mmCIF file of the C-alpha atoms, coordinates in Angstrom:
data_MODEL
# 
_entry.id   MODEL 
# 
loop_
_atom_site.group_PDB 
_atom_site.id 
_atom_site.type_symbol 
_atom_site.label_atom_id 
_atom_site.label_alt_id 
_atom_site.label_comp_id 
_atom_site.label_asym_id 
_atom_site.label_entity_id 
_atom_site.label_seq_id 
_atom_site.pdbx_PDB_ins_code 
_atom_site.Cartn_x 
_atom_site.Cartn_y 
_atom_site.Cartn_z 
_atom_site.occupancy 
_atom_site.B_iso_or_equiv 
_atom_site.pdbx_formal_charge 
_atom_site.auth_seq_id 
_atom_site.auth_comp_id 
_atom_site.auth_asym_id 
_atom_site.auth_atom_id 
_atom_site.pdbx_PDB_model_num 
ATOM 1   C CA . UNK A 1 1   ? 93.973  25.522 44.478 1.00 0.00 ? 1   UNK A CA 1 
ATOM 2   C CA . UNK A 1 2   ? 90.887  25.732 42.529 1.00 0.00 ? 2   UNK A CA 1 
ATOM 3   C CA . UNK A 1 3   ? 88.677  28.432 41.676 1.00 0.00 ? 3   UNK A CA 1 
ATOM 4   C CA . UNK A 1 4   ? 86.393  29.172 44.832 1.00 0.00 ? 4   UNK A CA 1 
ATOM 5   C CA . UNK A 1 5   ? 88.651  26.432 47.292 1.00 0.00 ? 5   UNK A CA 1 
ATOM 6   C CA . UNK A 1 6   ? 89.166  28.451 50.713 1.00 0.00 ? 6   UNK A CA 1 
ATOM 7   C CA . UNK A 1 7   ? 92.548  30.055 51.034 1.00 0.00 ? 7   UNK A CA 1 
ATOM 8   C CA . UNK A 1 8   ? 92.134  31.203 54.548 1.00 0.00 ? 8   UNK A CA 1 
ATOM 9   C CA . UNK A 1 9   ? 94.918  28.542 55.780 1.00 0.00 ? 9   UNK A CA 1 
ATOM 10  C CA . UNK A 1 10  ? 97.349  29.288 52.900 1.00 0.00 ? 10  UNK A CA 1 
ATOM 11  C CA . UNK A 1 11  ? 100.272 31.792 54.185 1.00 0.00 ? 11  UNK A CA 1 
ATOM 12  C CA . UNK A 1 12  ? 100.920 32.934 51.133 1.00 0.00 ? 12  UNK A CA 1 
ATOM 13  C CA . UNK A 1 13  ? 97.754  34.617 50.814 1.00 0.00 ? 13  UNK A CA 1 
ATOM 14  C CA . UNK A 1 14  ? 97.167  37.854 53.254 1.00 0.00 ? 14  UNK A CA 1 
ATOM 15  C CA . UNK A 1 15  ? 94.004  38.334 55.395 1.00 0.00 ? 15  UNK A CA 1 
ATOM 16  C CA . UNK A 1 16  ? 93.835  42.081 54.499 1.00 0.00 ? 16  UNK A CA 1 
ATOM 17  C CA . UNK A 1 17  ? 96.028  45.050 54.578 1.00 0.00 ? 17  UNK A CA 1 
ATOM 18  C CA . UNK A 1 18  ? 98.411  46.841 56.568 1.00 0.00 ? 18  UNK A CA 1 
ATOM 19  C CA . UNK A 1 19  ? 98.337  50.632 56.855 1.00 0.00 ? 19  UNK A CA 1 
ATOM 20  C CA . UNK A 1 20  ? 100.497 53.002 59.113 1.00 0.00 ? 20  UNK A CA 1 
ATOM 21  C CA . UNK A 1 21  ? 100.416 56.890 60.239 1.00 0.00 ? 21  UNK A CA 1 
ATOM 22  C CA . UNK A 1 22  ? 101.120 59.402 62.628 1.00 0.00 ? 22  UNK A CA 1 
ATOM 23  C CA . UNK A 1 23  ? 98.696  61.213 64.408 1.00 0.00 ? 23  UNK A CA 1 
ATOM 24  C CA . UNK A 1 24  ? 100.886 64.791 64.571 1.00 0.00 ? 24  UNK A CA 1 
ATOM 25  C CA . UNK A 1 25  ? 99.555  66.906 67.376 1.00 0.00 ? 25  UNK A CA 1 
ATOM 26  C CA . UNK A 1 26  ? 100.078 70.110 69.015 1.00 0.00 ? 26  UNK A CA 1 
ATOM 27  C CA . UNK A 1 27  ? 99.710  72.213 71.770 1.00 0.00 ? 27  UNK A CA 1 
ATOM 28  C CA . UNK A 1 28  ? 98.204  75.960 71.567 1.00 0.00 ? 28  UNK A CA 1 
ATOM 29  C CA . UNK A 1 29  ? 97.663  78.409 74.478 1.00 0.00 ? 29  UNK A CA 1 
ATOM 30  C CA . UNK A 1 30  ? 94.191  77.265 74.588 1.00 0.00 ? 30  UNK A CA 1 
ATOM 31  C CA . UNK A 1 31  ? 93.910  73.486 73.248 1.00 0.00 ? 31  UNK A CA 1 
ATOM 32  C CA . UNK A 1 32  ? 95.370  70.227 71.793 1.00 0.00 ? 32  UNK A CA 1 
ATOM 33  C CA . UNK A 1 33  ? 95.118  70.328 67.778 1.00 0.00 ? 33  UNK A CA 1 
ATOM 34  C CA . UNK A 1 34  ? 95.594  67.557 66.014 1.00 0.00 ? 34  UNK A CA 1 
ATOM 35  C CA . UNK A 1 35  ? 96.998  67.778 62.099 1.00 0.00 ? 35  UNK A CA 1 
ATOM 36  C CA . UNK A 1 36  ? 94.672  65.990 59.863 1.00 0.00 ? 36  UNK A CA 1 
ATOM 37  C CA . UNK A 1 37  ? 95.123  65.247 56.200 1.00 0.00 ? 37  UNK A CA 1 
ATOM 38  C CA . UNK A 1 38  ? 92.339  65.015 52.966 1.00 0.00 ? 38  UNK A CA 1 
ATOM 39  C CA . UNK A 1 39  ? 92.785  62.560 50.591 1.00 0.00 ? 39  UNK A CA 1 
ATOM 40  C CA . UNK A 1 40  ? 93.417  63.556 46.446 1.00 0.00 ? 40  UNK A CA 1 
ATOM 41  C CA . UNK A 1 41  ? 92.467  62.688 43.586 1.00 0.00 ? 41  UNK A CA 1 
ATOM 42  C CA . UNK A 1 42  ? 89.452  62.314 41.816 1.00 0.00 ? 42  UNK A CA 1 
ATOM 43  C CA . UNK A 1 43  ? 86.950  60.452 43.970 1.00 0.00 ? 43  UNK A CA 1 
ATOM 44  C CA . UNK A 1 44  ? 88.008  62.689 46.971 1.00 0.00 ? 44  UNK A CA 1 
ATOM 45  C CA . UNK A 1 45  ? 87.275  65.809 44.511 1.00 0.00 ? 45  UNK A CA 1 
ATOM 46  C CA . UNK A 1 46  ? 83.995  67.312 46.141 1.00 0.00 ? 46  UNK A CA 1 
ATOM 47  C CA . UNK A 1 47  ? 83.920  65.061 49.340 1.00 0.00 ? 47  UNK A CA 1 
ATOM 48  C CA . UNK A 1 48  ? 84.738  67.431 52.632 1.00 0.00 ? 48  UNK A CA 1 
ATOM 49  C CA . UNK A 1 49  ? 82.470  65.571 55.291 1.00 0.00 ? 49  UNK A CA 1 
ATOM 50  C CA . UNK A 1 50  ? 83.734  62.591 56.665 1.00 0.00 ? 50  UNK A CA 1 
ATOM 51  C CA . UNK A 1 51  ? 86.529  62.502 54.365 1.00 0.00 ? 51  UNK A CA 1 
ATOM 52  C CA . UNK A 1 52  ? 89.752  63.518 56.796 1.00 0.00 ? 52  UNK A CA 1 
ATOM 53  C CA . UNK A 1 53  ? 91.937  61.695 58.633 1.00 0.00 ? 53  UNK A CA 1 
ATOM 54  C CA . UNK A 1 54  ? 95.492  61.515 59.822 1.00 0.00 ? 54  UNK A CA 1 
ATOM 55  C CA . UNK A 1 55  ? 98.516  60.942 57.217 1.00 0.00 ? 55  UNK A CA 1 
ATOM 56  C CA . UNK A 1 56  ? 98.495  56.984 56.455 1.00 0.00 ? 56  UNK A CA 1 
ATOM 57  C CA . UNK A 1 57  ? 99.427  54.370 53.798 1.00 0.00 ? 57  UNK A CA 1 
ATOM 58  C CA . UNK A 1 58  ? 99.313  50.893 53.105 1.00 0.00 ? 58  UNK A CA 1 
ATOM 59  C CA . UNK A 1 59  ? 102.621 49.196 53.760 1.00 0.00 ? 59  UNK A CA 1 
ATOM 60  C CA . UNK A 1 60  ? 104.033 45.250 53.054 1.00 0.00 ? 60  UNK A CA 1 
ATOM 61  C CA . UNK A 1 61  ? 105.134 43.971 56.621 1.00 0.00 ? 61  UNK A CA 1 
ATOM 62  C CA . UNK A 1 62  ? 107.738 41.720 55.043 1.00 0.00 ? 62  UNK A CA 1 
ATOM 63  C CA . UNK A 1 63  ? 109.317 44.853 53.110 1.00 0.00 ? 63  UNK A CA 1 
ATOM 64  C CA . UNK A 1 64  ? 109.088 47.647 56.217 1.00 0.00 ? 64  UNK A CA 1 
ATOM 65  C CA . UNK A 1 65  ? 108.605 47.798 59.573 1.00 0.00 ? 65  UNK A CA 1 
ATOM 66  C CA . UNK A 1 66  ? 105.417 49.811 60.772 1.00 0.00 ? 66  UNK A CA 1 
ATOM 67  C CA . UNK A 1 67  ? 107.099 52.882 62.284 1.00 0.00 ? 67  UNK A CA 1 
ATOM 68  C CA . UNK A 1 68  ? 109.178 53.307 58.762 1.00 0.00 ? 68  UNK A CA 1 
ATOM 69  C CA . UNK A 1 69  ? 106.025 52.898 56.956 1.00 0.00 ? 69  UNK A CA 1 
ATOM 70  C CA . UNK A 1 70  ? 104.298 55.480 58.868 1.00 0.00 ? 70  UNK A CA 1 
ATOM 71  C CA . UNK A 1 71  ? 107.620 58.205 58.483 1.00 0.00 ? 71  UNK A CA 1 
ATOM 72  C CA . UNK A 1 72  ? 107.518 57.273 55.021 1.00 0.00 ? 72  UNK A CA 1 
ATOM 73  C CA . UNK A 1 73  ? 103.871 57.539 54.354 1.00 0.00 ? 73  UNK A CA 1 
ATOM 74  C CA . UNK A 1 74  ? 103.860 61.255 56.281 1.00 0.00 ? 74  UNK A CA 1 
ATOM 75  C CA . UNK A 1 75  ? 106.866 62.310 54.362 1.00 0.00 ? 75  UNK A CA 1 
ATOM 76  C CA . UNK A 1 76  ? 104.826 61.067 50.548 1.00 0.00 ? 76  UNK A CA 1 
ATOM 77  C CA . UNK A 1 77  ? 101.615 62.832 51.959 1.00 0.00 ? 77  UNK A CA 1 
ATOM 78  C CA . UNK A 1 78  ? 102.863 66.311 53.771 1.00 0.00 ? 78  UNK A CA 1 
ATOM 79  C CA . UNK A 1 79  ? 106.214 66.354 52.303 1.00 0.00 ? 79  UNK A CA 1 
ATOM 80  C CA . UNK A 1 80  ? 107.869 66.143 56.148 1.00 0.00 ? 80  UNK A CA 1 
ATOM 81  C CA . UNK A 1 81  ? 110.304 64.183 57.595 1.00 0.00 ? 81  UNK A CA 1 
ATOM 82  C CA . UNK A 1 82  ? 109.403 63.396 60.806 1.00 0.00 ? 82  UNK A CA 1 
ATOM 83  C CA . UNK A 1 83  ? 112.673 62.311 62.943 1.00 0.00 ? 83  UNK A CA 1 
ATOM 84  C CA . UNK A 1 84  ? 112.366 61.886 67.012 1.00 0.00 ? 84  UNK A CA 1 
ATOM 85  C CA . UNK A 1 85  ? 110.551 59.153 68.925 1.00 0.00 ? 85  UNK A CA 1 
ATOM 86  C CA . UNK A 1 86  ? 107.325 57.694 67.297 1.00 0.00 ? 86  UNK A CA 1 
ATOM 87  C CA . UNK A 1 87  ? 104.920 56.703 70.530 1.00 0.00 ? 87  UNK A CA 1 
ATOM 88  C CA . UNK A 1 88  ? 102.994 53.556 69.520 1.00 0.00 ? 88  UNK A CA 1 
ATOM 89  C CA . UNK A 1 89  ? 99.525  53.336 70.031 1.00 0.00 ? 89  UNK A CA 1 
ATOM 90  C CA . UNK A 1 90  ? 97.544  50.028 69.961 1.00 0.00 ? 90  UNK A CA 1 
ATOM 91  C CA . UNK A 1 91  ? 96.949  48.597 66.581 1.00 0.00 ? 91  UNK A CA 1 
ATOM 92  C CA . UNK A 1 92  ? 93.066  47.974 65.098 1.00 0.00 ? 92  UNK A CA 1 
ATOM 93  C CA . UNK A 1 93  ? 91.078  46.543 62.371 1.00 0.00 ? 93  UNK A CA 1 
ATOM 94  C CA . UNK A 1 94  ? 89.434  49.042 60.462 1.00 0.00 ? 94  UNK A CA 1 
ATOM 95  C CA . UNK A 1 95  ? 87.008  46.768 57.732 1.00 0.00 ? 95  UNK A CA 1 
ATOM 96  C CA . UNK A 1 96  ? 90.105  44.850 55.950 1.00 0.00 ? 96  UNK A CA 1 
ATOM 97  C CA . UNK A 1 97  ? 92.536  46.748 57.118 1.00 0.00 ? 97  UNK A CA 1 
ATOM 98  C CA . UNK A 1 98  ? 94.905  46.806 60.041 1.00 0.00 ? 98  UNK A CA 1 
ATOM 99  C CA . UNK A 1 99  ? 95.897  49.963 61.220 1.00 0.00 ? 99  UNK A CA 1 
ATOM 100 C CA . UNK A 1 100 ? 99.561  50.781 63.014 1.00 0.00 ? 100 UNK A CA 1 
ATOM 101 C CA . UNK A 1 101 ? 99.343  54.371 64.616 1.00 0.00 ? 101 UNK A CA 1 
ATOM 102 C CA . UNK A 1 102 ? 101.881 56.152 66.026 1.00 0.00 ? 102 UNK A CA 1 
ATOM 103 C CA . UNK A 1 103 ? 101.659 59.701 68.199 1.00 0.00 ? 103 UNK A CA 1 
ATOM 104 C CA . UNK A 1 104 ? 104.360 62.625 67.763 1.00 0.00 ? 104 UNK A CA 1 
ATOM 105 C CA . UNK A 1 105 ? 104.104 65.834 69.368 1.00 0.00 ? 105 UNK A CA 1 
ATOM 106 C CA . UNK A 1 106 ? 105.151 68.999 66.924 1.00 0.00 ? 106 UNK A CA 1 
ATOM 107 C CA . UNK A 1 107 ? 107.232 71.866 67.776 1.00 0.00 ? 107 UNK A CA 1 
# 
């Protein structure tokens, strides 16, 4: 294909990206709290507002299926393993991205 042709109809060329977490909740006396994560590195440095969110990574779909993606990407992030039932929640487009979610309840 040339430079500039449209590639929308080629397969081998992917629409946007694939991303996968857990939202990891909890129960106290009083309410539901919900484990949320702040991104590293440099860029992230000085950025508090707006900037958290729940343990997620990108992930090839051909390579992993979305549920190991998300145990895998909690495990790199938190350093947890996270065994038991995942409960799926519905997938979305965020921008580019495609997100697969998953609920878990904690201790």
């Amino acid at each position: 294909m040339g430079e500039g042709a449209d590639r929308s109809s080629d397969p081998t060329v992917r629409s946007g990206v694939d991303s996968a977490g857990i939202v990891l909740w909890r129960t106290s006396e009083s309410s539901v709290e919900i484990l949320l994560a702040h991104p590293g590195g440099p860029f992230w440095a000085r950025k508090t507002e707006h900037a958290w969110a729940v343990p997620k990574g990108e992930f090839a779909p051909d390579e992993e299926t979305p549920a190991d993606a998300a145990r895998r990407e909690v495990e790199e992030e938190l350093g947890i393993r996270i065994g038991g039932e995942l409960t799926p929640l519905p997938s979305f487009r965020a921008g580019k991205k495609r997100l697969h979610l998953f609920a878990r309840q904690l201790g």
